[in-house]
Each structure stands twice: as structure tokens, then as C-alpha cells.
XYZ file of C-alpha atoms in Angstrom:
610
model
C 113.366 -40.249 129.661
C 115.727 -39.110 132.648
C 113.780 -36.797 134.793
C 115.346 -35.408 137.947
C 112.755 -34.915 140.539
C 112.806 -31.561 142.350
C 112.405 -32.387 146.377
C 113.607 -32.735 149.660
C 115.263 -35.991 150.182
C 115.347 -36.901 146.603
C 118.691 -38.425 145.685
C 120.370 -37.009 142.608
C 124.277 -36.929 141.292
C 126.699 -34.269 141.685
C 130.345 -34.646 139.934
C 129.452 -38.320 140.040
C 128.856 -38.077 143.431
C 125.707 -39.670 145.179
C 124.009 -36.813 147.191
C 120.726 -36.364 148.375
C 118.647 -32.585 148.449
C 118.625 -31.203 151.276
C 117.050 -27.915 151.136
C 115.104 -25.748 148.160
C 116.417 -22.209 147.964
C 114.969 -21.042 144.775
C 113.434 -21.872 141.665
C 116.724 -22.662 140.189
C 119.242 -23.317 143.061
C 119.229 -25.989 145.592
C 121.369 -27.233 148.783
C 122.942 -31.106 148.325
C 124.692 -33.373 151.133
C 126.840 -35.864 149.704
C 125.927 -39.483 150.678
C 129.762 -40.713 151.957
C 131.051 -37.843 153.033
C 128.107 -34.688 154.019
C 129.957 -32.492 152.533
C 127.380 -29.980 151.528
C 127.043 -27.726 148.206
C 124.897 -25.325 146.837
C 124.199 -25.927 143.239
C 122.409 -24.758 139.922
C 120.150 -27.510 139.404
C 121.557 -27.966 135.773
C 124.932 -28.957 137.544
C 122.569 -32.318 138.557
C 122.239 -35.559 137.197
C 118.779 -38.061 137.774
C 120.219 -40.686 140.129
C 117.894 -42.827 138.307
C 118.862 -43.141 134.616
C 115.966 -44.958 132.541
C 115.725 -46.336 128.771
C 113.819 -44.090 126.472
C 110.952 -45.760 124.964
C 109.949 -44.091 121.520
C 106.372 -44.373 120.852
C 106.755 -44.584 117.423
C 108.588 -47.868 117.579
C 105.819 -49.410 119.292
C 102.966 -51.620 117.425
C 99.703 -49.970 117.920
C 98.121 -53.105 119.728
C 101.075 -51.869 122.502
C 100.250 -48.712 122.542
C 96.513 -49.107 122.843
C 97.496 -51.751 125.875
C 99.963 -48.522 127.748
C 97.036 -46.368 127.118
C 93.964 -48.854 128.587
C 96.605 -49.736 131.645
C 97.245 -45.668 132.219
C 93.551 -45.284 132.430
C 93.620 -47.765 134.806
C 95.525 -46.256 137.041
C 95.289 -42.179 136.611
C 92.484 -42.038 139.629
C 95.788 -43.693 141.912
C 98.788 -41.625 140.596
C 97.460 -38.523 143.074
C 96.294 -40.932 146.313
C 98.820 -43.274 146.153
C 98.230 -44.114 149.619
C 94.477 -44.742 149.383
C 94.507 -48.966 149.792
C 90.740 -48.926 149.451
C 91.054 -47.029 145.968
C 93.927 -49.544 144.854
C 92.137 -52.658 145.864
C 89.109 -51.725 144.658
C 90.568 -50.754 141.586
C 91.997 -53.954 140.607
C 88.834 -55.510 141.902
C 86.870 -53.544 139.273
C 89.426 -54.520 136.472
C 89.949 -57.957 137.343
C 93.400 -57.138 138.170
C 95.843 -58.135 141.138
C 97.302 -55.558 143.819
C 100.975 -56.153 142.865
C 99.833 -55.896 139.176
C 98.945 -52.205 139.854
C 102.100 -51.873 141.780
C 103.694 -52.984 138.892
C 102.166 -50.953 136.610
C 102.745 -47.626 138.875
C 106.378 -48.252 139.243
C 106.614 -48.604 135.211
C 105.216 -45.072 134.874
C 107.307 -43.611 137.441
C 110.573 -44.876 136.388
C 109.670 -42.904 132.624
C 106.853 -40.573 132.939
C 105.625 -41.891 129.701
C 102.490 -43.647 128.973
C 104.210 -46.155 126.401
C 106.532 -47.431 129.456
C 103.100 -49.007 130.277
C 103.018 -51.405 126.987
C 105.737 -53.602 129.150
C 109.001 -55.287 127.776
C 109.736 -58.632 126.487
C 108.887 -61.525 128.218
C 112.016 -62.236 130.447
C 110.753 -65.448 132.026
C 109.041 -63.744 135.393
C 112.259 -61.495 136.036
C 110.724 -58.085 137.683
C 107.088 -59.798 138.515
C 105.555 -59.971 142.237
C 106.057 -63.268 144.219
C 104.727 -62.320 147.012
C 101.594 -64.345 148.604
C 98.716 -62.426 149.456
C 99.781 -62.466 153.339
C 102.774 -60.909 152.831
C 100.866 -58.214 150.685
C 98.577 -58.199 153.153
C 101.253 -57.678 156.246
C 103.354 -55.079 154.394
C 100.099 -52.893 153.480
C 99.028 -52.826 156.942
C 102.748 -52.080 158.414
C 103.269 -48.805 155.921
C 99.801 -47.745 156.738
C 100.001 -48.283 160.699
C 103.942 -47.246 161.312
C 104.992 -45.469 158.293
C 102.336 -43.216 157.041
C 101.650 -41.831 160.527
C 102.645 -38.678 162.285
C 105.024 -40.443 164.464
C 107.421 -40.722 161.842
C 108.827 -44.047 161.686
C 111.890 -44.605 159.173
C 111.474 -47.092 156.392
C 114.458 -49.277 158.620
C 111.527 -49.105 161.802
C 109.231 -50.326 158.754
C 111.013 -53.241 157.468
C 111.925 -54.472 161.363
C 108.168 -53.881 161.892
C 107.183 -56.273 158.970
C 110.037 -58.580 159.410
C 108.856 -59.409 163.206
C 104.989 -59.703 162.192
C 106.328 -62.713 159.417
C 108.529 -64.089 162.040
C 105.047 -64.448 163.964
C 102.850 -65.609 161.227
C 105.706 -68.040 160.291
C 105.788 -66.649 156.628
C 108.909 -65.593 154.678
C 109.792 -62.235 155.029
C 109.633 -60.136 151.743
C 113.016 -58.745 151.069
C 114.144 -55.121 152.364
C 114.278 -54.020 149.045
C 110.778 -54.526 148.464
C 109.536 -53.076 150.829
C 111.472 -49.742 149.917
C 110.391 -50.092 146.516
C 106.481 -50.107 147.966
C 107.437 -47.025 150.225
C 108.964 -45.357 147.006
C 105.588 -45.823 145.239
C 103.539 -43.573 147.433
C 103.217 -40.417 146.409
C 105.043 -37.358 148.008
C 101.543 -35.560 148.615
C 100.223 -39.013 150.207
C 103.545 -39.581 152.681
C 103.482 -35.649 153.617
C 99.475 -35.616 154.359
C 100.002 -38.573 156.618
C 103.377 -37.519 158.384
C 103.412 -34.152 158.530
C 99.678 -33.402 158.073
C 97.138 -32.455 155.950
C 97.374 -28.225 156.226
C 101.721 -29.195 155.074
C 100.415 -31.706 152.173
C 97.577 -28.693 151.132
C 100.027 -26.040 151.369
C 102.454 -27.862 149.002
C 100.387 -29.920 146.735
C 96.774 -28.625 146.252
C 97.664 -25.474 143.951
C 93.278 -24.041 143.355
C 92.348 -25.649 139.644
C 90.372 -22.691 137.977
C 88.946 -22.878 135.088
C 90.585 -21.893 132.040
C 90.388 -18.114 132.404
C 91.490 -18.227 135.845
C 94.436 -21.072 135.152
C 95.921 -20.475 138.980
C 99.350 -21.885 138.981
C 102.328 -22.515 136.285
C 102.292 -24.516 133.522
C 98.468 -25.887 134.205
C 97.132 -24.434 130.710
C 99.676 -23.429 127.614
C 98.627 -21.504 124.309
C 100.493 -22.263 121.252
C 100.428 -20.297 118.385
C 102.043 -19.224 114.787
C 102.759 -16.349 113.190
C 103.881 -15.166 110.229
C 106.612 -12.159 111.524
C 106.892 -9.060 109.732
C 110.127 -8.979 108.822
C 112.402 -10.236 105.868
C 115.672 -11.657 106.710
C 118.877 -12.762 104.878
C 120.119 -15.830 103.822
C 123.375 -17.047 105.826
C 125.634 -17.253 102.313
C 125.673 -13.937 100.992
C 123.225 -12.035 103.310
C 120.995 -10.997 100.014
C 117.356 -10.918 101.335
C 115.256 -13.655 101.501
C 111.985 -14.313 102.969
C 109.855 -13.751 106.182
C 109.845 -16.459 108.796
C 107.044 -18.121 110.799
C 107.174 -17.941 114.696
C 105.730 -20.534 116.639
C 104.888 -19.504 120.670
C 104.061 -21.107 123.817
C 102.643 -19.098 126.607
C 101.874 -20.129 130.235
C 98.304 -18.780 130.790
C 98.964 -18.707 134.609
C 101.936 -15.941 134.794
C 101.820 -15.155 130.686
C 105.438 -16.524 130.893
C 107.107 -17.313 127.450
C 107.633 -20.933 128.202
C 108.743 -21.670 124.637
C 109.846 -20.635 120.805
C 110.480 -22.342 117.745
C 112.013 -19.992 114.241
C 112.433 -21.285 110.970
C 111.259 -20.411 107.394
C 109.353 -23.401 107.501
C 105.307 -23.063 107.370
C 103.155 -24.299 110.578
C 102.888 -27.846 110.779
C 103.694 -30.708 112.811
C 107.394 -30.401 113.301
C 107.229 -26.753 114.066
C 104.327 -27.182 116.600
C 106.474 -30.294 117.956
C 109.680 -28.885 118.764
C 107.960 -25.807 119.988
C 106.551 -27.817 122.782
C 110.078 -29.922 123.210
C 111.662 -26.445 123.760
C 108.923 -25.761 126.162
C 109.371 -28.847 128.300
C 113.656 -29.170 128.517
C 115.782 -26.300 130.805
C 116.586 -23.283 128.697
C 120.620 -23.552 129.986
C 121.912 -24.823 126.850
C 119.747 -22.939 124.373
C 120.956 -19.884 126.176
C 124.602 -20.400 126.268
C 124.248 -21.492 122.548
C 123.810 -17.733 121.760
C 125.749 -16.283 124.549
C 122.779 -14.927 126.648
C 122.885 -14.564 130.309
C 119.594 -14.133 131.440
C 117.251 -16.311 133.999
C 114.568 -18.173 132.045
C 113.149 -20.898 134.586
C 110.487 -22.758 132.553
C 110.489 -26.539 132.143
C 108.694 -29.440 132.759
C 105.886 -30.866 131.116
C 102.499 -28.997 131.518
C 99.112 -30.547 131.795
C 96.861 -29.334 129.417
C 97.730 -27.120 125.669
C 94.799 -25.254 124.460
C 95.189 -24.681 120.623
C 93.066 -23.505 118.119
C 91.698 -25.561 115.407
C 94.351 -25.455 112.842
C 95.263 -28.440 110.600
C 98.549 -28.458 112.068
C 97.459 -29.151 115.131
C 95.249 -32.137 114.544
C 98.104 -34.176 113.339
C 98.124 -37.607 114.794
C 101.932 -37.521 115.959
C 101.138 -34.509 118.249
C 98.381 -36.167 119.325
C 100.287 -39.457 120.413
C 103.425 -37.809 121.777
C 100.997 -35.111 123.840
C 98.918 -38.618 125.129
C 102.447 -40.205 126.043
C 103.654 -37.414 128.046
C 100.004 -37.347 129.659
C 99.526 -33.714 128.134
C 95.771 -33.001 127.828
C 95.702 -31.293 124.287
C 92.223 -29.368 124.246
C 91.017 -27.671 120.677
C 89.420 -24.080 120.754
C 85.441 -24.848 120.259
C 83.959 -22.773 118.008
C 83.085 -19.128 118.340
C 85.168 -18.569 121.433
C 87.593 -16.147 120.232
C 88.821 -15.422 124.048
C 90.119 -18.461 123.839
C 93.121 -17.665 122.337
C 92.938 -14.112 123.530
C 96.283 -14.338 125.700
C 98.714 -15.845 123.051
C 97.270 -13.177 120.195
C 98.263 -10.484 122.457
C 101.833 -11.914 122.797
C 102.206 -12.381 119.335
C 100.940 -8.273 119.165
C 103.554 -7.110 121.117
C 106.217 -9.176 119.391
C 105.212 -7.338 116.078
C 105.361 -3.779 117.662
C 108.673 -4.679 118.969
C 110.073 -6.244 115.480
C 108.298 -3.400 113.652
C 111.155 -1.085 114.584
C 113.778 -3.757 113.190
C 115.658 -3.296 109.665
C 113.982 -5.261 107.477
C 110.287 -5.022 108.865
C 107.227 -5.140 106.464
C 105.300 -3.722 108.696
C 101.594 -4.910 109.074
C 100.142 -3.065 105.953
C 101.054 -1.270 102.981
C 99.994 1.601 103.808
C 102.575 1.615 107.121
C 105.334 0.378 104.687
C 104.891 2.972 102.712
C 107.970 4.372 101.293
C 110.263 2.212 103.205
C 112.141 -0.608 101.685
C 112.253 -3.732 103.370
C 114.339 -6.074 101.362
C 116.960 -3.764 100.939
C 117.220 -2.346 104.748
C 117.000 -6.473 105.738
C 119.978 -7.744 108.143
C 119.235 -10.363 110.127
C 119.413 -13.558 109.625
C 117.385 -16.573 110.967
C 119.735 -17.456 113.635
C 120.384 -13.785 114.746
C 116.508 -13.249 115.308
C 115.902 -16.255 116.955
C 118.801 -14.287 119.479
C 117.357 -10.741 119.676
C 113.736 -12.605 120.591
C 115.349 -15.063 123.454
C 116.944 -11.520 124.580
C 113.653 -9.566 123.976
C 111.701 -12.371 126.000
C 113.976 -13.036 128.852
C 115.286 -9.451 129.257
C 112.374 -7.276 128.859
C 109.175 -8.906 127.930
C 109.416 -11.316 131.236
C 111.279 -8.565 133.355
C 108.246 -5.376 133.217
C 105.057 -5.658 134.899
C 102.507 -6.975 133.007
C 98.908 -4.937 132.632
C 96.801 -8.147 133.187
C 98.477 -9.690 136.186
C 100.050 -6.516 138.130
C 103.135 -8.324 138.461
C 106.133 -8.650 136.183
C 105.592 -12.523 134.485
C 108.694 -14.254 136.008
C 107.503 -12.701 139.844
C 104.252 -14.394 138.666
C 106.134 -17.361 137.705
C 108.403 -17.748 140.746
C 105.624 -17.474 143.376
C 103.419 -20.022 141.629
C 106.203 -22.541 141.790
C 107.594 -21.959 144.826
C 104.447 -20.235 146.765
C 104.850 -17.288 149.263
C 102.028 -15.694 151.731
C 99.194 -15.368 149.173
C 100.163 -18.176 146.716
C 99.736 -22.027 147.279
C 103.167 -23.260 145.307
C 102.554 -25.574 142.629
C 106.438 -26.988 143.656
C 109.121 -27.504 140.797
C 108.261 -29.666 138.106
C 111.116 -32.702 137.520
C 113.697 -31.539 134.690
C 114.258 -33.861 131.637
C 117.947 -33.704 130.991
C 117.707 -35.607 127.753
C 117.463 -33.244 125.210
C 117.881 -35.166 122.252
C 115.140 -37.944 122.817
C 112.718 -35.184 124.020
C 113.208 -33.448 120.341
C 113.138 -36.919 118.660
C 109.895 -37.599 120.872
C 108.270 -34.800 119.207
C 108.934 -35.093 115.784
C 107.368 -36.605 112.460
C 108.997 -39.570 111.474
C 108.804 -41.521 107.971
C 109.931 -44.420 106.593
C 112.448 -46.108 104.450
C 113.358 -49.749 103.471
C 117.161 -50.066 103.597
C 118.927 -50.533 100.099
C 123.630 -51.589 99.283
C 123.667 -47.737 99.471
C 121.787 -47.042 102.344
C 118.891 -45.130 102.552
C 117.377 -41.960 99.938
C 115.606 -39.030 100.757
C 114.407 -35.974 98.840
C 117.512 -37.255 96.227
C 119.980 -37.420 98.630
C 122.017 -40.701 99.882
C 122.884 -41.653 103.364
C 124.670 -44.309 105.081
C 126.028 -45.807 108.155
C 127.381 -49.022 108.853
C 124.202 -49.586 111.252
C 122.277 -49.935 108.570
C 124.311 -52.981 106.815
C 122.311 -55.601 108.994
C 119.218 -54.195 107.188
C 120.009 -54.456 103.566
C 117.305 -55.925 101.943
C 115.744 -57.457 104.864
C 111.837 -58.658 104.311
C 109.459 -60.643 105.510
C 107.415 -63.292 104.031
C 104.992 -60.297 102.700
C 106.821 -57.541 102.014
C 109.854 -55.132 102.530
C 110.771 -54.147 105.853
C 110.993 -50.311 106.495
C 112.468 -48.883 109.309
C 111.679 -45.320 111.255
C 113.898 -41.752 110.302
C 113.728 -38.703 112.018
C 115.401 -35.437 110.868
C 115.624 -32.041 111.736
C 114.726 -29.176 109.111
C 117.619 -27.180 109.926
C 120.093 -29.886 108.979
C 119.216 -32.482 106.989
C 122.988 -33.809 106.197
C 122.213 -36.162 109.002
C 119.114 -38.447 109.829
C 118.117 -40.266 112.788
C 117.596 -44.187 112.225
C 115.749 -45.856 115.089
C 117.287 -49.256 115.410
C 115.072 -51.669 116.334
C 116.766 -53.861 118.427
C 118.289 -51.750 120.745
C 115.640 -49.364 120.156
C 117.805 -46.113 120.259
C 118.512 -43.411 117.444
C 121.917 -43.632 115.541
C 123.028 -40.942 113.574
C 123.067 -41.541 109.468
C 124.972 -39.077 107.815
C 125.248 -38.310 104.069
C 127.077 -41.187 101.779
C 129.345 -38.582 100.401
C 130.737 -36.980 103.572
C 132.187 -33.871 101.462
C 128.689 -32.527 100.922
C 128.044 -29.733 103.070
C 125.263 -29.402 105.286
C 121.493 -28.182 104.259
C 118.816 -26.709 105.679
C 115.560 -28.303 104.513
C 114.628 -24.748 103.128
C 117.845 -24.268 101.260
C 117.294 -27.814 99.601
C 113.985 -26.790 98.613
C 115.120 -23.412 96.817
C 117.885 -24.865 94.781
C 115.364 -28.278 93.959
C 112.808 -25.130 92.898
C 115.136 -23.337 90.764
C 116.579 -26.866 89.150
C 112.572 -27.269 87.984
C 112.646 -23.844 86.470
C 115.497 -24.187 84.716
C 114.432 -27.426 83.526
C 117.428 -29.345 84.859
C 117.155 -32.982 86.090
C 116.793 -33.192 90.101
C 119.816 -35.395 91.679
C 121.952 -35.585 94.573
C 125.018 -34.078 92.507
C 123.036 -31.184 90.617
C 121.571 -30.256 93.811
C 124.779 -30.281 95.784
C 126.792 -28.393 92.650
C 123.962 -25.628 92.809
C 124.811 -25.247 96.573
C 128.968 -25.485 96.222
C 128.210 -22.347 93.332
C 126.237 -20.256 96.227
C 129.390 -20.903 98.478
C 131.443 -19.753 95.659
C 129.782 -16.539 95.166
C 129.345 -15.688 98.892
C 132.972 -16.073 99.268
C 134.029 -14.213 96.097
C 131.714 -11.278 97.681
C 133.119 -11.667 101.030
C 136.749 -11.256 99.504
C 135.500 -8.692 96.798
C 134.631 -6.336 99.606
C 137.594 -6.601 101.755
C 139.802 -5.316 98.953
C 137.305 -3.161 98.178
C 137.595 -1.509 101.591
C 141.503 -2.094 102.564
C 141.331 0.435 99.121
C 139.029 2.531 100.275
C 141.249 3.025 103.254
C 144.224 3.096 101.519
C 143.411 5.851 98.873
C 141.113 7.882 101.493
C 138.699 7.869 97.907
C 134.908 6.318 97.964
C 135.806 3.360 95.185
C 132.861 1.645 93.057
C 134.784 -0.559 90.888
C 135.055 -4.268 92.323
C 138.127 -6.410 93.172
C 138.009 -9.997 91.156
C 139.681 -13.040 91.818
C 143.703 -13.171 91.733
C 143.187 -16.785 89.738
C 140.821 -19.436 88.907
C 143.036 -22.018 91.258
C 142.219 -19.132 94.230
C 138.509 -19.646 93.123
C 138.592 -23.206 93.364
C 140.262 -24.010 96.592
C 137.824 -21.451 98.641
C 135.041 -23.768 96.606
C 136.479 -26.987 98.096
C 137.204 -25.674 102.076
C 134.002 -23.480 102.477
C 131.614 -25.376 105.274
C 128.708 -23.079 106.069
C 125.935 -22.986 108.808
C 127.928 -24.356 111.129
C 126.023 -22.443 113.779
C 123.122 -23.975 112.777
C 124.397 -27.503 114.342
C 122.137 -28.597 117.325
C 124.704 -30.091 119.913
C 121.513 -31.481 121.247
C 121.405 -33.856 118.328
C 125.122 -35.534 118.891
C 124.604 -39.030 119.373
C 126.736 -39.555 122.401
C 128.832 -42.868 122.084
């Protein structure tokens, strides 16, 4: 996972330039110096790239011995990750494990370079590549020298360090440790420690010791998050002919702290684990690309990964692959105990003022019959599912976090800002690291199943795919039984899967075997499967994909239908009602063979990149 961490003197890369930050302006802008040549720019901090590029580890392609191993070794060394510094806590850590020093160092700079608790389940066995050699004098002689001439208000430079230690080996007559290591021990300390020991402990307060309230009085961004569904009042149209269709479900995330929207996930898909998943994916990545997606200018400054989501005690949520990717991300996922309905008293009020709001759309159901009334809701429908998922990321980013809100005074990006950034009244929490990789985040967050790899590929709900990454796995097995291998796929387009290869342990797209189908959304599929059952017909790959090339055919034939209908209309100056057909059946059939629809429902996110 490539984060890029937000701070003074953190290197990052500009235009494939090596730079370093030199100054935080806002929550969203920052001041770089490039390395070779200070020349200095002010930049959006989605113009940057993490200087640091890591490997993505997917948890799901780890065996759960592993995992249980990351998780024991993260225990381990949670109390450090805040008081890096603290050589009494780190010694007398490993003593109480039976662990060495450099074993914890180890261990901290695997968690660091990823984030993620499964970096902790280590690599293959490389023959001591990447393990301590140092003696315990050397350890010994570089813990002293950072503690006595780096971490020390004087102010030493790490180059002052490493002349410090080399001269103290000189006199002990023991090799030196190499430069590099010694950075790499420097790196290891935490920000808060180096800033409390340099600059002092009022600086190191100021910027790292946000007040933790309890979870009514959550006092600084993204320390507590409500997620919730809903079921919106509204019935929207299908993307083929725009006839109405059915209501969608709306899944939420709301910071507590400033009631910020820090997430959304749409789709006609019921709660469950993929929903609640990608709901908190969208709430961790930068909101630039989502944004420009639908053509919205607007300032939405939420991302990075929170510390604790309160939900309530749905099944949905109690889903072991939540559970494991919140535990690898070291998200504290807390369930609503029962008979606290405050608990989820924040969220429900969101979700209220989102259904005021959509009750004045076309389409609306209202909340009750008796509001309905007389009005007609699948005939005055218009949107579709794309188009409301863009009047709620305008709603929410224009309005909702624009006005002041009753609870906090404040409007909730004000709130926002000064709990990130801090200002006279407000210890700043400081900006959380963005995760640029959008595509493994998603993939991190959603169910996966499995398939054994057959000469055609793979099968799923009836339909084929293949890739040549796959051949290597025809029929593979071992001694006991069939291997299967780990898919992914998103809902909204299922014409390609994600296949995580095992050996290089990254996801390659697997499109459909027969490239001319079009693509699906998981809830089209399920319609036309549905009405194949009624009907009595036999459910395959071609019936399903005929069904689908006949829905093209009559959206088109619709489309065309009321062009003519209206180029006559303004023709004769006459209200028509008679319809236009089809010139001839060869017109029909070449508008059946070129149609390609939902192609705004492709995720660019999802694009393998070679």
C-alpha cells in the first residue's frame, strides 16, 4: 500500500522529481523544494507521488497460521508505535517476549513501510538478506548516540550522528555499523518522539496529543466513524431504456468529530459485505478522482484511515472479511451494545436529512403512503443510478458540508479543517498519509471466492472467463485435491474479474472468454437470470447474454423511434402519437451488433496498469 506521509521534511515525488516538503499551507496544498535543484513549488497534494513505493500484501492470500503470526507480532509492538523513542519500553518489551532489540526494529520497519498488519507475517526466507548483524555493542553504541546527540534540543543532524557513532567504534575497536543503518534507526522513531525531544514537549503536545473523548465527545477527525444503510426513497431508471426500475440502498460514513461525510457507496445491491467494504475504501482514498469522474468541482478533504468504526449490529457487519481487512488496516471496528440507541444517533440524522432532501426529487416514494398520496412515482422517475450517486456527491460537498451545522455551531468542513490542521482553540490532529493506490485499497476491501482453473478458464454465475494468466493453472492439484485460486469482482461490472496470482501475488484482470459480450452489472445479470426462471428457459452464458443484446435492441429502437418522432413534430408544427419503426431489419441488426452500454459505469480505478 503506497501511502504518502503528510510532514515537514518528508520526501515525496513531483513530475518524477525527488523533492522534499517544505512547508504545510492547508489541508490540501503544500510547499516542495526539489532535491538537485531547490527549485520550489506549491502543489495540490494529489499532484504527489510516495517516494517510497511498497508491494501490496493481500490478506486474503495469506495462510491463516501467517496471519495469526502478523497479528501476535502487531500486538507486540502497538504499546511502541506511539513512543518510539522510549529504549526502556523497547528493551523491556522484547525482554518480556523473549525477543531481540533488532527483532523489534525489524518488525517496526515492516509495518511502516505498509501500514498493514499482514506486512508483519514476513516474506520468504531469503537466506538472512534484510536481518540485523549487528553485535550487541554496536546496538548498544548506536542507542546511546541517537539518545545523547540526536534526540536532544541541540539539534544534531543525523551526519553529526553517524560521525558521533563512527568515532565511539573507532575507540572501542569495533566495526562501525554502516551509515545507512543508522538512518534507517533514526527513520524508525516516531515524528511525535524526535519533535518532543528536539523541539520540546509543549511543540510535540501541540501537534500530536489531539484530547481522546469518549465516544460522544470524539474530539478530532476521523477518531470514531458511523456507517450506515438505507433504503432511499426514490425509484430510479434503468440505464437502457430509462423505464423505471427499483429503489437503491445507500450506504454512509460519517466522521463523528466534525459530522463530515467522509464516504458513500450507491448501488441496487442490498447491505452486505461488499457494500459496507467499498463504503469504507471510498472513505479512506482522496476524493480527486471520484470527483472529476462526474465533473464536480468542489473541495472534499477526507482520507486516510480512521481508528475506530462504530456500527450497529447488523449481519452485514459481522462478516469475517470486514473484520480481517478492518484488523489489517489497524481499524478498531466496535458493535453498538444493546439498548443504546444514541449510539447511532449521528449517522440516523444524516441519513434524515438525505431523505428530506431526495423527497423533493422526481421519482420519490416518499416515506409513507399517506405522503405519496396521489403522486406517481414510477412514472415521474428520472434518474438513474449513476446520476444520483452525482446530485448526492454535489448535495454533500456543496451544501450539506458548506452550512453550519445545529450540533457543532460550525459549518462541518470548518470543523474538519481546524481538527486537522489546529488553530487557537483546537489541538490539530495533523494530516493523515494519503493512499494513492486505489485499486488495491478496493480489492483490500472486498469479498473474494474461489475457483479451480479449468481449458476454458474459469465460470461464474454461467458466465466464462479467461486470460492467458490463467494457462499455468489448468488443472493444477495437489496430492489431495484441486487447487483453487482467489477472484475478486466488482458488482457494477462483472465482464471482468480479478485473479490474484499467487506467485507474484498481484491482481490480473480476467475478462469474459467471448470478448463481444457486453458488460453487466451484477443486478442486470440477476434480472434477466430471474426472468429466464419464469419463463422457464434454461440458464446459460448465451441465453443470458441474448436476453441482454434484445434490451439493447429495444432501447435503441426507442431512442431512434423518438427522434423521428420529434424531427416530425417539428417539422409539421402538429403534436404526433403514431410511432416511427425501423427503415429495415439489416438497420435493426447492425445497431444490435455496435451498441456497448454502461460505459460510464467503468471504474478507471480498476485498470490493471501494465
Amino acid at each position: 500500500m503506497d501511502r504518502i506521509f503528510i510532514s515537514t521534511g518528508e520526501k515525496v515525488f513531483y513530475n518524477d522529481k525527488e523533492c522534499i516538503i517544505i512547508k504545510i499551507l492547508n489541508i490540501s496544498t503544500v510547499t516542495i523544494e526539489e532535491v538537485q535543484t531547490n527549485i520550489i513549488h506549491t502543489v495540490r497534494l494529489d499532484e504527489l507521488k510516495p517516494f517510497y513505493p511498497n508491494q501490496t500484501i493481500y490478506l486474503e492470500s495469506l495462510p491463516e497460521k501467517d496471519w495469526e503470526r502478523a497479528k501476535s507480532r502487531y500486538e507486540v509492538i502497538s504499546p511502541i508505535l506511539s513512543n518510539r523513542g522510549n529504549l526502556d519500553l523497547i528493551t523491556k518489551t522484547a525482554k518480556e517476549n523473549n525477543i531481540s532489540v533488532p527483532t523489534i526494529y525489524r518488525w517496526l520497519k515492516l509495518f511502516d513501510e505498509t501500514g498493514l498488519v499482514s506486512s508483519l507475517a514476513g516474506g520468504k526466507k531469503t537466506g538472512g538478506i534484510g536481518k540485523s548483524r549487528l553485535t550487541k555493542n554496536q546496538e548498544e553504541i548506536i542507542s546511546n548516540k541517537i539518545n545523547t546527540v540526536y534526540l536532544n534540543q541541540s539539534r544534531k543532524s543525523i551526519t553529526k550522528l553517524i560521525r558521533e557513532i563512527q568515532l565511539e567504534c573507532d575507540n572501542l575497536k569495533i566495526t562501525c555499523p554502516h551509515p545507512n543503518t543508522i538512518r534507517s534507526r533514526v527513520k524508525a522513531l516516531s515524528d511525535e518522539e524526535k519533535i518532543r525531544k528536539r523541539l520540546g514537549i509543549k511543540e510535540a503536545r501541540y501537534k500530536f496529543e489531539p484530547l481522546k473523548g469518549h465516544y460522544e465527545d470524539a474530539q478530532y477527525p476521523l477518531s470514531i466513524i458511523q456507517i450506515d444503510h438505507t433504503l432511499l426513497d426514490i425509484t430510479l431508471v434503468d440505464g437502457l431504456d430509462r423505464r423505471p426500475y427499483k429503489r437503491p440502498w445507500l450506504t454512509v460514513a460519517l466522521d463523528v468529530y466534525s459530522r463530515m461525510v467522509v464516504g458513500i457507496y450507491l448501488s441496487f445491491e442490498s447491505p452486505g459485505a461488499l457494500g459496507t467494504g467499498m463504503c469504507v475504501a471510498n472513505s479512506i482514498l482522496p476524493k480527486e478522482m471520484w470527483l472529476a469522474k462526474h465533473n464536480i468541482t468542489a473541495d472534499w478533504p477526507c482520507w486516510g484511515i480512521m481508528d475506530t468504526i462504530h456500527v450497529d449490529n447488523a449481519k452485514e457487519f459481522h462478516g469475517n472479511m470486514l473484520k480481517k481487512a478492518c484488523q489489517n488496516y489497524g481499524i478498531t471496528l466496535q458493535y453498538r451494545p444493546v439498548a443504546t440507541p444514541h449510539w447511532g444517533g449521528h449517522i440516523e440524522r444524516l441519513m434524515g436529512t438525505f431523505a428530506r432532501e431526495i423527497h423533493n426529487l422526481p421519482g420519490t416514494t416518499f416515506s409513507s403512503v399517506a405522503e405519496r398520496k396521489q403522486y406517481e412515482s414510477e412514472k415521474n422517475s428520472s434518474f438513474t443510478l449513476d446520476e444520483l450517486e452525482k446530485w448526492l456527491l454535489v448535495f454533500i460537498t456543496k451544501i450539506y458540508h458548506q452550512r453550519k451545522h445545529s450540533s457543532i455551531g460550525v459549518s462541518p468542513i470548518e470543523k474538519y479543517k481546524n481538527g486537522i490542521l489546529g488553530n487557537n482553540d483546537v489541538l490539530g490532529r495533523g494530516i493523515s498519509p494519503r493512499i494513492n493506490d486505489h485499486r488495491s485499497t478496493k480489492l483490500d476491501f472486498m469479498p473474494y471466492f474461489e475457483r479451480s482453473v479449468q481449458e476454458y478458464g474459469i465460470v461464474i454465475d454461467h458466465i466464462y472467463y479467461y486470460a492467458d494468466v490463467l494457462r499455468q493453472y489448468i488443472h493444477s492439484s495437489n496430492k489431495k485435491e484441486i487447487n483453487k485460486y482467489i477472484f475478486k469482482r466488482d458488482p457494477r461490472d462483472i465482464s471482468v474479474v480479478y485473479f490474484l496470482e499467487p506467485k507474484s501475488n498481484t491482481y490480473y484482470d480476467i475478462p469474459y472468454r467471448n470478448s463481444s459480450y457486453p458488460p453487466l452489472s451484477i443486478w442486470e445479470y440477476r434480472d434477466i437470470v430471474r426472468d429466464l426462471k419464469d419463463s422457464s428457459e434454461q440458464v446459460t452464458e448465451e441465453k443470458i447474454f441474448e436476453a441482454y443484446r434484445e434490451l439493447n435492441y429495444l432501447e435503441i429502437k426507442n431512442r431512434k423511434r423518438t427522434i423521428k418522432t420529434r424531427n416530425i413534430r417539428k417539422d409539421d408544427s402538429l403534436v404526433r402519437t403514431d410511432v416511427v419503426s425501423f427503415e429495415s431489419e439489416d438497420e435493426e441488426k447492425d445497431i444490435i451488433e455496435t451498441i456497448l452500454p454502461f460505459e460510464d459505469l467503468d471504474d478507471e480505478t480498476f485498470i490493471r496498469k501494465n
